[in-house]
Amino acid sequence: MQRVGVFVCWCGSNIAATVDVEKVAEVLAKEPGVVFSTNYQYMCSQAGQEMIQESIAKYNLTGVVICSCSPRMHENTFRKTCEKAGLNPYMVEIANIREQCSWIHKDKETATEKAVILGRAAIAKVHLNAPLTSGTSPVKKRALVIGGGIAGIQTALDIADAGFDVDIVEKEPTIGGKMTQIDKTFPTLDCAACILTPKMVDAAQNEKIHIYSYSEVSSVKGFVGNFKVTIKKKARYVDETKCTGCGLCTEKCPQKKVPNAFNLGLDNRRAIYIPFAQAVPKVATIDADYCTMLKSGKCGVCSKVCTAGAIDYTQKDAFIEQEYGAIVVATGFNPIKLDQYDEFAYSQSPDVVTSLEFERLMNAAGPTGGTLLRPSDGQHPHTIVFVQCVGSRCDDSKGKPYCSKICCMYTAKHAMLCREKYPDTDVYVFYIDVRTPGKNFDEFYRRAVEEYGVHYVKGMVGKVVPENGKLKVQASDLIGNQQLHIDADMVVLAAAIEPDKSARPLATMLTASMDTNDFFTEAHPKLRPVESPTAGIFLSGACQGPKDIPETVAQASAAAAKVIGLLNKDHLVCNPCTAQPDELMCNGCSSCEKVCPYGAITYVDKEFRGPNRTTLLRRVAQVNPAVCQGCGACTVACPSGAMDLKGFSNKQIMAEVDAICR
Amino acid sequence: MPVNEEFKPTIVAFCCNWCSYAGADLSGTNRLQYPANVKIIRIPCSCRLNPMFVLRAFQRGADGVILCGCHPGDCHYTTGNYYARRRMTLLFSMLDFLGIERERTRVEWVSAAEGAKFAATMNDFSATIHKLGPNRRLEDLRCRKD
């Protein structure tokens, strides 16, 4: 039995006007275990707090019940008050007699009666409270950024700037991501490479940043502050430390018929390659699927021409283990596959391209050297049709239900660039809506229409038929209320964007939650937009939702700020109200593990005393208090009732129920 | 129980800490009235509600039990309210089986911004329980003090 002190607050007249506070204190004084009961005008004031502290000492209180405003308001205040008086802060319970009593009832008698019952419930609970101590866990002062696109690079640079070590894991042979493939950026039309490549070099030269290129995360263990990550460094058959990036091997390799992934298959590269001239790290990689030496053991040209002796055909995948305090997910996006959209003849004609392919065709470093030529015959196109929302805003299962956000703007950019470079081309854009919310975005779109004479047509393209070297486009013009037939030379499809395929397995590894579209969900859509609900996992860039470059960079820096805040701490204070299994009752059935949204529950084989001096080895659940957030899902899932939640235990809640129903 | 005595139902409302408890606070802040026989118990998440608590409340003489949590998809713990929804669905069929009126238990999603919804829900629920009359079926008379 605790020695309970009850403190009824008037809250000026907020409570006292409708609740007879003196009577409440008087009635509650008769409750079992209550050794002191009083009321005061403002319990949260300094005088009120001092009175609580003095009473704790004077009456040797072991539990405190405060009948006042909502615990959401002053629970922490009163916990601190009691802690200063030497009482465990978790021996305090609040009866909410303001928001949930005095403010909603007008009749004094009813309100007083209710306040008494709420007070009783709190007293019943506090009798079963146990002192809880917040554990602490150390923080490993190193961050991992998964994905080396502009989001990952920016996050890494910002974290490194604050003096912490950062590792970037990038699955491609070079960092840079999608932005490296883009020609110009909207709405300023500055060249993407000119703003991105210096950042890539910065990241490579920064002493605090280590780049694992051509690598993947293969396992993640641990929890906030203490993640243990295994990174798989895929064999690139080139010694990174020796390769100088001279590129001689990529010129001499006899295997010339490898589709160039960097140019989206619009041209070919060799089996040994450097994705592009500004790649970071500038190290060659052998494509094992095409290399004759690796496949048949005959060739070895690259190793003969390499003056640095960097080629190593025997290289194997390497696994690196590293510990991190925080993990940033920056896995980015990809345009969707267009197999489902054959009405646009994407698979039938090479002149039907996606916007990203079009980006490469316009790029000075692209397969055509920046001259816009039709992929089929290398001729200059005179009529180009852009189709918006291919797979975006779809209400069927073919596409994505969401707006891909960036397509309206990049299509306006493409249309504008076409008209600027080749004023003789006719450019049509078919749209459902033009969405241009963003700084200087609508002005940019209007320039495309007004200054550059791009034909914007509200309506959708129904069908594209390749015929005699032309693309017959059938479309509807909703405003003109007519069917349009356009003989186009090229059709550009603004394919919806989706999260990278690597994101889903990664989310499982990180126990970070995703929405139905495989975008990572944030801890709070408005107030915690760069954190995952899983502690220690942060979100950067398009892995969380479609974003343009400025938004991505802003979010990347925001995520970095959150990481720096975390890494700056030497220890993390854990919420002590965590789940706790009773090992004697636990039978290791895994029910709790399955419902735990945080992966806080693991199992260990423990020795127990059996009959006749034997020892039994039993599998029992263990909760990691640093990871457990205290939701209590496991406590209900446990069939043997072994799992309980500290601070909200079965007994405590039952006692409250009993007190209310009494 | 004498027939002429006015029936004052006992209603237990379990509210999750992050949405519904805050919603209840908001209805207080906005001075929106609901009957005083609704008593709120704070739980960290709707998934903390063990169906046993509901049975215990009925056994101890509660006339209605309501669980309020974050809207589906908005759970502070990501998936807690989905668990709660499933468990309560199972409990409903069990209560049906036991012959307890289906209307005595309810699940509602109330966000921290829905003070008005909280008050309206409680008014409605209380009116329903009033119509149903006292819970006699599960009440364990041995638990009664009088």
Short mmCIF file of C-alpha atoms in Angstrom, two decimals, chain A residues 487-658:
data_model
loop_
_atom_site.label_atom_id
_atom_site.label_comp_id
_atom_site.label_asym_id
_atom_site.label_seq_id
_atom_site.Cartn_x
_atom_site.Cartn_y
_atom_site.Cartn_z
CA ASP A 487 1.12 13.26 -87.39
CA ALA A 488 3.97 13.43 -84.95
CA ASP A 489 7.64 12.62 -85.38
CA MET A 490 8.18 11.96 -81.74
CA VAL A 491 5.97 11.26 -78.74
CA VAL A 492 7.29 11.93 -75.25
CA LEU A 493 5.56 10.24 -72.33
CA ALA A 494 5.67 11.82 -68.89
CA ALA A 495 5.83 8.52 -67.03
CA ALA A 496 4.75 8.52 -63.41
CA ILE A 497 7.50 8.20 -60.86
CA GLU A 498 7.58 5.50 -58.25
CA PRO A 499 9.89 4.69 -55.33
CA ASP A 500 13.00 2.77 -56.23
CA LYS A 501 12.54 -0.99 -56.15
CA SER A 502 15.22 -1.32 -53.48
CA ALA A 503 13.09 0.69 -51.05
CA ARG A 504 10.65 -2.07 -50.08
CA PRO A 505 13.21 -4.64 -48.90
CA LEU A 506 15.13 -1.84 -47.22
CA ALA A 507 12.02 -0.74 -45.33
CA THR A 508 11.61 -4.28 -44.05
CA MET A 509 15.22 -4.29 -42.90
CA LEU A 510 14.81 -0.97 -41.15
CA THR A 511 11.27 -1.72 -39.85
CA ALA A 512 10.40 1.66 -41.29
CA SER A 513 6.83 1.92 -42.47
CA MET A 514 5.70 2.57 -46.01
CA ASP A 515 2.42 3.65 -47.53
CA THR A 516 0.49 1.65 -50.12
CA ASN A 517 2.59 3.16 -52.88
CA ASP A 518 5.88 2.14 -51.24
CA PHE A 519 6.80 5.66 -50.28
CA PHE A 520 8.27 5.85 -46.79
CA THR A 521 5.85 7.32 -44.27
CA GLU A 522 6.93 10.12 -42.03
CA ALA A 523 6.48 10.24 -38.25
CA HIS A 524 4.00 13.07 -38.60
CA PRO A 525 2.92 14.45 -41.98
CA LYS A 526 3.11 18.04 -40.81
CA LEU A 527 5.23 18.23 -37.71
CA ARG A 528 7.83 15.51 -38.25
CA PRO A 529 8.09 15.26 -42.02
CA VAL A 530 11.69 14.04 -42.26
CA GLU A 531 11.62 11.35 -39.61
CA SER A 532 10.33 7.85 -39.98
CA PRO A 533 8.13 6.61 -37.13
CA THR A 534 11.00 4.23 -36.37
CA ALA A 535 13.40 6.06 -34.09
CA GLY A 536 16.75 6.86 -35.66
CA ILE A 537 15.59 6.48 -39.26
CA PHE A 538 15.30 9.67 -41.26
CA LEU A 539 13.90 10.37 -44.71
CA SER A 540 15.47 12.43 -47.40
CA GLY A 541 14.16 13.19 -50.88
CA ALA A 542 11.79 11.36 -53.18
CA CYS A 543 11.74 8.12 -51.17
CA GLN A 544 9.11 9.87 -49.03
CA GLY A 545 7.03 11.22 -51.91
CA PRO A 546 7.45 12.82 -55.34
CA LYS A 547 9.64 15.90 -55.10
CA ASP A 548 11.50 18.32 -57.31
CA ILE A 549 15.14 19.22 -56.73
CA PRO A 550 14.68 22.29 -54.48
CA GLU A 551 12.29 20.38 -52.24
CA THR A 552 14.59 17.39 -52.16
CA VAL A 553 17.55 19.51 -51.13
CA ALA A 554 15.48 21.26 -48.47
CA GLN A 555 14.33 17.96 -47.06
CA ALA A 556 17.85 16.56 -47.25
CA SER A 557 19.16 19.41 -45.11
CA ALA A 558 16.23 19.06 -42.73
CA ALA A 559 16.98 15.37 -42.30
CA ALA A 560 20.64 16.23 -41.71
CA ALA A 561 19.65 18.71 -39.00
CA LYS A 562 17.64 15.98 -37.27
CA VAL A 563 20.56 13.56 -37.52
CA ILE A 564 22.99 16.14 -36.14
CA GLY A 565 20.62 16.74 -33.22
CA LEU A 566 20.64 13.04 -32.49
CA LEU A 567 24.38 12.48 -32.92
CA ASN A 568 25.16 15.48 -30.73
CA LYS A 569 23.82 13.60 -27.74
CA ASP A 570 26.12 11.27 -25.87
CA HIS A 571 23.23 9.28 -24.50
CA LEU A 572 19.60 8.87 -25.40
CA VAL A 573 17.00 8.90 -22.66
CA CYS A 574 14.49 6.16 -23.25
CA ASN A 575 10.80 6.25 -22.43
CA PRO A 576 10.56 4.03 -19.32
CA CYS A 577 6.96 3.04 -20.07
CA THR A 578 7.99 0.06 -22.15
CA ALA A 579 6.77 -3.48 -22.48
CA GLN A 580 8.16 -6.07 -20.12
CA PRO A 581 7.68 -9.81 -20.42
CA ASP A 582 7.32 -12.10 -17.44
CA GLU A 583 9.89 -14.71 -18.39
CA LEU A 584 8.31 -17.37 -16.22
CA MET A 585 5.05 -17.06 -18.12
CA CYS A 586 6.46 -16.50 -21.62
CA ASN A 587 6.47 -19.55 -23.84
CA GLY A 588 8.32 -17.97 -26.76
CA CYS A 589 5.42 -18.22 -29.18
CA SER A 590 6.45 -15.09 -31.20
CA SER A 591 2.96 -13.54 -31.08
CA CYS A 592 4.36 -10.36 -29.60
CA GLU A 593 7.20 -10.11 -32.08
CA LYS A 594 4.76 -10.26 -34.99
CA VAL A 595 2.71 -7.28 -33.85
CA CYS A 596 5.61 -5.09 -32.70
CA PRO A 597 5.83 -2.21 -35.18
CA TYR A 598 9.39 -1.41 -34.06
CA GLY A 599 11.08 -4.77 -34.05
CA ALA A 600 11.83 -4.24 -30.36
CA ILE A 601 11.19 -7.85 -29.42
CA THR A 602 13.76 -10.60 -29.81
CA TYR A 603 14.02 -14.05 -28.34
CA VAL A 604 16.74 -15.67 -26.31
CA ASP A 605 17.18 -19.15 -24.98
CA LYS A 606 17.40 -18.88 -21.24
CA GLU A 607 18.11 -21.43 -18.58
CA PHE A 608 15.39 -22.01 -16.01
CA ARG A 609 15.32 -24.26 -13.01
CA GLY A 610 13.37 -27.38 -13.77
CA PRO A 611 12.15 -30.12 -11.44
CA ASN A 612 14.71 -32.33 -9.64
CA ARG A 613 17.62 -29.92 -9.96
CA THR A 614 17.49 -29.96 -13.73
CA THR A 615 17.88 -26.94 -15.90
CA LEU A 616 15.52 -26.25 -18.75
CA LEU A 617 16.39 -24.21 -21.79
CA ARG A 618 13.43 -22.11 -22.82
CA ARG A 619 12.91 -19.54 -25.54
CA VAL A 620 11.65 -16.31 -24.01
CA ALA A 621 10.86 -12.86 -25.32
CA GLN A 622 13.11 -9.90 -24.61
CA VAL A 623 12.13 -6.29 -25.11
CA ASN A 624 14.76 -3.77 -26.02
CA PRO A 625 13.74 -0.73 -23.96
CA ALA A 626 15.66 1.60 -26.23
CA VAL A 627 13.54 0.60 -29.22
CA CYS A 628 10.17 -0.07 -27.56
CA GLN A 629 7.91 2.94 -27.87
CA GLY A 630 5.36 1.64 -25.41
CA CYS A 631 2.27 1.22 -27.58
CA GLY A 632 1.22 -1.97 -25.85
CA ALA A 633 0.22 -3.95 -28.95
CA CYS A 634 2.23 -6.92 -27.69
CA THR A 635 0.57 -6.95 -24.29
CA VAL A 636 -2.76 -7.82 -25.84
CA ALA A 637 -1.33 -10.18 -28.43
CA CYS A 638 0.39 -12.31 -25.77
CA PRO A 639 -1.76 -15.41 -25.30
CA SER A 640 -0.24 -16.30 -21.95
CA GLY A 641 -0.48 -12.79 -20.54
CA ALA A 642 3.25 -12.65 -19.98
CA MET A 643 3.72 -9.26 -21.58
CA ASP A 644 2.83 -6.14 -19.67
CA LEU A 645 3.38 -2.45 -20.18
CA LYS A 646 5.15 -0.49 -17.50
CA GLY A 647 3.16 2.57 -16.46
CA PHE A 648 0.02 1.20 -18.09
CA SER A 649 -0.03 -2.31 -16.72
CA ASN A 650 -3.02 -4.63 -16.90
CA LYS A 651 -3.50 -4.29 -13.19
CA GLN A 652 -3.32 -0.51 -13.27
CA ILE A 653 -5.92 -0.22 -16.02
CA MET A 654 -8.15 -2.81 -14.36
CA ALA A 655 -7.91 -0.86 -11.10
CA GLU A 656 -9.03 2.28 -12.92
CA VAL A 657 -11.93 0.39 -14.48
CA ASP A 658 -12.95 -0.93 -11.08
#
